[in-house]
mmCIF file of C-alpha atoms in Angstrom:
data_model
loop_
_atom_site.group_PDB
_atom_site.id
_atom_site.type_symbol
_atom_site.label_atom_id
_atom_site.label_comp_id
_atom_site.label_asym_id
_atom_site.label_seq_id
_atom_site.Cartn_x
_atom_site.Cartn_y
_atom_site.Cartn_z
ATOM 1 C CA UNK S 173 0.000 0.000 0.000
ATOM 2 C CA UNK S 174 1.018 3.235 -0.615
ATOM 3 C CA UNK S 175 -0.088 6.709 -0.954
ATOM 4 C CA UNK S 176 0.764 8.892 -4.114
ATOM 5 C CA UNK S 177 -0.996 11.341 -6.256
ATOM 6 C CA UNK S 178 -3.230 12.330 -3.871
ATOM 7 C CA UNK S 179 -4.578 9.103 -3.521
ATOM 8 C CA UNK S 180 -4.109 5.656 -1.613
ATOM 9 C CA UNK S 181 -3.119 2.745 -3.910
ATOM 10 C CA UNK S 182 -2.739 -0.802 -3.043
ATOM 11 C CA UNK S 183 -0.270 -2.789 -5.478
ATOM 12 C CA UNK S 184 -0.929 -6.508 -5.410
ATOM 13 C CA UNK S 185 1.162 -9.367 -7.811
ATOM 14 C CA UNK S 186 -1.757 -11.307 -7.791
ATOM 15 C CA UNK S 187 -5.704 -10.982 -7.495
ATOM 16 C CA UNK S 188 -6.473 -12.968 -4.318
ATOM 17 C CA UNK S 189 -7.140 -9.989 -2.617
ATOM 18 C CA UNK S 190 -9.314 -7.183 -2.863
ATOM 19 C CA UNK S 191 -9.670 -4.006 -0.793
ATOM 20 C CA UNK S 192 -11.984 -1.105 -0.899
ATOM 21 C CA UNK S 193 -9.984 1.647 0.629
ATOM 22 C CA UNK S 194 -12.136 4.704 1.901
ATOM 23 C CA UNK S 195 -10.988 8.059 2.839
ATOM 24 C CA UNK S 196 -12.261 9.734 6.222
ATOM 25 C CA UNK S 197 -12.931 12.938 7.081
ATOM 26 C CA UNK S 198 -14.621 14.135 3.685
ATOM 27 C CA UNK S 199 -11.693 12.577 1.823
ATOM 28 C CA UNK S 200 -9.015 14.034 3.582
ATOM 29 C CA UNK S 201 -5.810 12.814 5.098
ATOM 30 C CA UNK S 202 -3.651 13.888 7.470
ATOM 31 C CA UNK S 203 -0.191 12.015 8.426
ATOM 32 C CA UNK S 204 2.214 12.559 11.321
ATOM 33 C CA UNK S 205 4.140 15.011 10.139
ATOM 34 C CA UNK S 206 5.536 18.809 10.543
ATOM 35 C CA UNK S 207 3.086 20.917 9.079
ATOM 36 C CA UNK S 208 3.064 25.034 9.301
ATOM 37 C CA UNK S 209 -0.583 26.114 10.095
ATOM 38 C CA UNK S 210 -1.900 29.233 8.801
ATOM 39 C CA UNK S 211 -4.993 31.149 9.317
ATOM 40 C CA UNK S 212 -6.996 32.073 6.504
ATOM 41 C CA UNK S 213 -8.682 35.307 7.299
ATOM 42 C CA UNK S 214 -5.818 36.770 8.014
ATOM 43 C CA UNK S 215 -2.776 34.785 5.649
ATOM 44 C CA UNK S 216 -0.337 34.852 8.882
ATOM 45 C CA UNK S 217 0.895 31.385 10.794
ATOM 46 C CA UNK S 218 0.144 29.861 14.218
ATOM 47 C CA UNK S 219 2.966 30.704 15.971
ATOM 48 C CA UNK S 220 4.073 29.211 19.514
ATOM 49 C CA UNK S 221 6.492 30.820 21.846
ATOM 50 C CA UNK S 222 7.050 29.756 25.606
ATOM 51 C CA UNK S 223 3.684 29.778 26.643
ATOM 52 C CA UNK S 224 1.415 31.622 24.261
ATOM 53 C CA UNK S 225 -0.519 31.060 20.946
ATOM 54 C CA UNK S 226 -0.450 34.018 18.790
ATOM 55 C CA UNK S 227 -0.262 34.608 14.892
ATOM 56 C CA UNK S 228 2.835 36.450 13.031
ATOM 57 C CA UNK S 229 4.423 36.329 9.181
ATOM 58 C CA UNK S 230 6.671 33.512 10.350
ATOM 59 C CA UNK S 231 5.129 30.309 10.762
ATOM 60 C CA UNK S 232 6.223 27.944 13.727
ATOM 61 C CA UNK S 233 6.864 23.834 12.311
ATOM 62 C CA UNK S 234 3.935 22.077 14.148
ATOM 63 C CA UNK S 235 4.719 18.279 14.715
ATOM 64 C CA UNK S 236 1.005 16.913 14.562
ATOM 65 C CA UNK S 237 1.170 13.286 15.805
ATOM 66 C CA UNK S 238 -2.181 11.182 15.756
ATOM 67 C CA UNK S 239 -2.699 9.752 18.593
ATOM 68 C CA UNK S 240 -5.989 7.437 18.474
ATOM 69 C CA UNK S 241 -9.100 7.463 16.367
ATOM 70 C CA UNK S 242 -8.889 10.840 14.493
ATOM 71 C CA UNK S 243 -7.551 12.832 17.567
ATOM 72 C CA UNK S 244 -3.566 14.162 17.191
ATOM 73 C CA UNK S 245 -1.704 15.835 19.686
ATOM 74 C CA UNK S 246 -0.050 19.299 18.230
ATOM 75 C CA UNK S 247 3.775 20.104 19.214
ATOM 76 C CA UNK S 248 6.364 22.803 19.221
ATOM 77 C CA UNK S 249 9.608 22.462 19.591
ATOM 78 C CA UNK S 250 10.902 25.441 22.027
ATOM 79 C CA UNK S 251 14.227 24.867 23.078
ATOM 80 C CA UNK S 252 14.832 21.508 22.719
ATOM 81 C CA UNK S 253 11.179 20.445 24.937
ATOM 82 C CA UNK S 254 8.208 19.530 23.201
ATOM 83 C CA UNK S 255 5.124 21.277 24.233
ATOM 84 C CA UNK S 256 2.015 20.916 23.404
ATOM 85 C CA UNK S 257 -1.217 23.136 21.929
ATOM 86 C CA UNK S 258 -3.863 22.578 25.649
ATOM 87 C CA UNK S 259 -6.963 24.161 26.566
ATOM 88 C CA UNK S 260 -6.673 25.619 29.856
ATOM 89 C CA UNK S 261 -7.470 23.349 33.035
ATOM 90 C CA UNK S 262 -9.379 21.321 30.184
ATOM 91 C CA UNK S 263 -12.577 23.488 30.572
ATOM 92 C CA UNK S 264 -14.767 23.604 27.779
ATOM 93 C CA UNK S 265 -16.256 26.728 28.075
ATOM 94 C CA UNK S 266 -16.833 29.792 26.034
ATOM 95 C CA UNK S 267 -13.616 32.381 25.934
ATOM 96 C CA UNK S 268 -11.129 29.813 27.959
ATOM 97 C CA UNK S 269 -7.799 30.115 27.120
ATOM 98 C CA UNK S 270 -5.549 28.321 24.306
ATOM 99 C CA UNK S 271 -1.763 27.525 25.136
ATOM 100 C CA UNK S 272 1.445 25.504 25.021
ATOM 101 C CA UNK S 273 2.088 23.562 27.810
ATOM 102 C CA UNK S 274 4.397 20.652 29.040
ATOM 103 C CA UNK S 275 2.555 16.931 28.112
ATOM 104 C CA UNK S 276 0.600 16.858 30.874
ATOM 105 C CA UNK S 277 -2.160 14.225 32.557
ATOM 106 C CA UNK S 278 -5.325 16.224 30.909
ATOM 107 C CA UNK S 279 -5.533 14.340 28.100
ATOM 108 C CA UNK S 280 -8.036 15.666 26.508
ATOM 109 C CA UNK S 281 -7.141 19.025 26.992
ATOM 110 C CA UNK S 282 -4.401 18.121 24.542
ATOM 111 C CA UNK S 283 -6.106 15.981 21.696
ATOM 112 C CA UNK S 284 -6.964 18.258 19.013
ATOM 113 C CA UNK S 285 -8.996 16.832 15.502
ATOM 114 C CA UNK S 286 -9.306 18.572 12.102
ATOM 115 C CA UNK S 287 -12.612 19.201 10.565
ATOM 116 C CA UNK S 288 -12.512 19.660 6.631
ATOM 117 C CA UNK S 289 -14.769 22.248 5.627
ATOM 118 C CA UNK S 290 -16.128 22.684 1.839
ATOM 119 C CA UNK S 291 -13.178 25.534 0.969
ATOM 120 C CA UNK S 292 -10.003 22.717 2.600
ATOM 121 C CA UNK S 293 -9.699 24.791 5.010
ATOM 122 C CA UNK S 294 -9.931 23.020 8.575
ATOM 123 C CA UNK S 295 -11.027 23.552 12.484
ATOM 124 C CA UNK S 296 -8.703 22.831 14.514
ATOM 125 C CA UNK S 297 -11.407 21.135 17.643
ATOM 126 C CA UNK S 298 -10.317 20.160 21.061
ATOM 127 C CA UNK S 299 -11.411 16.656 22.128
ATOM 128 C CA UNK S 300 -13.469 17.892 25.218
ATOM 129 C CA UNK S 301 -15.635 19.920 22.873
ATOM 130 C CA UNK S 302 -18.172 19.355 20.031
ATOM 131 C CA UNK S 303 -18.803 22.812 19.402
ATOM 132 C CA UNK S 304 -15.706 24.923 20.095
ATOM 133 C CA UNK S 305 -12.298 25.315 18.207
ATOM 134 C CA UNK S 306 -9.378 26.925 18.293
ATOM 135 C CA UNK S 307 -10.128 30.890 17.933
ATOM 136 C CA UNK S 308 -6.914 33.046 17.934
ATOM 137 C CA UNK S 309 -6.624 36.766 16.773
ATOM 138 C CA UNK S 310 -3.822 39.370 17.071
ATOM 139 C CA UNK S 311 -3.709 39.138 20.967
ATOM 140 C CA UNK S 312 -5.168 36.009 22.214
ATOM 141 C CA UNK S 313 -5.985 32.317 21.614
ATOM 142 C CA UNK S 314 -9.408 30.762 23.027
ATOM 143 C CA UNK S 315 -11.753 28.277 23.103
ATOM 144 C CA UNK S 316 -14.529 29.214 20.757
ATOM 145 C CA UNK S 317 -17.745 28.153 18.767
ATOM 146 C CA UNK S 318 -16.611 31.361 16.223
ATOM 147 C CA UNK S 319 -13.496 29.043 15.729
ATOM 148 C CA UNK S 320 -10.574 30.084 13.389
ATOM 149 C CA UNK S 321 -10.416 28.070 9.755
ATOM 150 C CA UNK S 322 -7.239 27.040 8.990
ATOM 151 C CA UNK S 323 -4.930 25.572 5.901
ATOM 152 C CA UNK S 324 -2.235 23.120 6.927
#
């Protein structure tokens, strides 16, 4: 198996198999990889210092890492430590705060997915919430259902 050209292709010497491969997430796929994440309202990257979330010209390289059905875990690295994008004291409310943190215990807190919308661009969703996103602007980062859309 192997995936080129957009696509997923399986390449077989003989016929005694047969797979049906589908695409999840509207056809979309996303690998482990480093990816630079940038919003589109405003064309400038995600962009993770010590502690904070903000956007700027210069995009940071996000290592985005799945980590079970559909759910990744988003890193920086900031000298030499991993951390990690986490919603505040994993509280899913309106306004809370977006930032980089240590791996920590709150799980969920720090399991992001990607929703495709029609135009490719994506939410960026925390696990504990099925309404709110990320939302970030020029001087914060929250938890919001007027979530950012985003193009990896």
């Amino acid at each position: 198996m192997s995936y080129y050209d957009n696509d997923l292709h399986i390449v077989s010497s003989s016929n005694i198999q047969k797979w049906e491969i589908e695409k999840a997430d509207n056809g979309k796929f996303i690998f482990d990889g480093k990816y630079k994440i940038k919003d589109i309202l405003t064309g400038k990257y995600l962009y993770g210092n010590e502690n904070d979330l903000k956007l700027e010209n210069i995009g940071t390289e996000w290592i985005i890492h799945r980590v079970e059905n559909n759910y990744y875990k988003i890193s920086v690295k900031i000298n030499g430590n991993s951390k990690y994008i986490n919603v505040l004291n994993e509280n899913n409310y309106e306004g809370n705060i977006i930032q980089i943190q240590n791996e920590n215990s709150n799980e969920e807190a720090q399991k992001w997915k990607f929703i495709f919308n029609s135009d490719n661009s994506v939410a960026v969703m925390p696990k504990l919430s099925l309404d709110k996103g990320l939302k970030i602007n020029a001087i914060s980062s929250t938890l919001s259902k007027d979530f950012s859309k985003f193009i990896l």
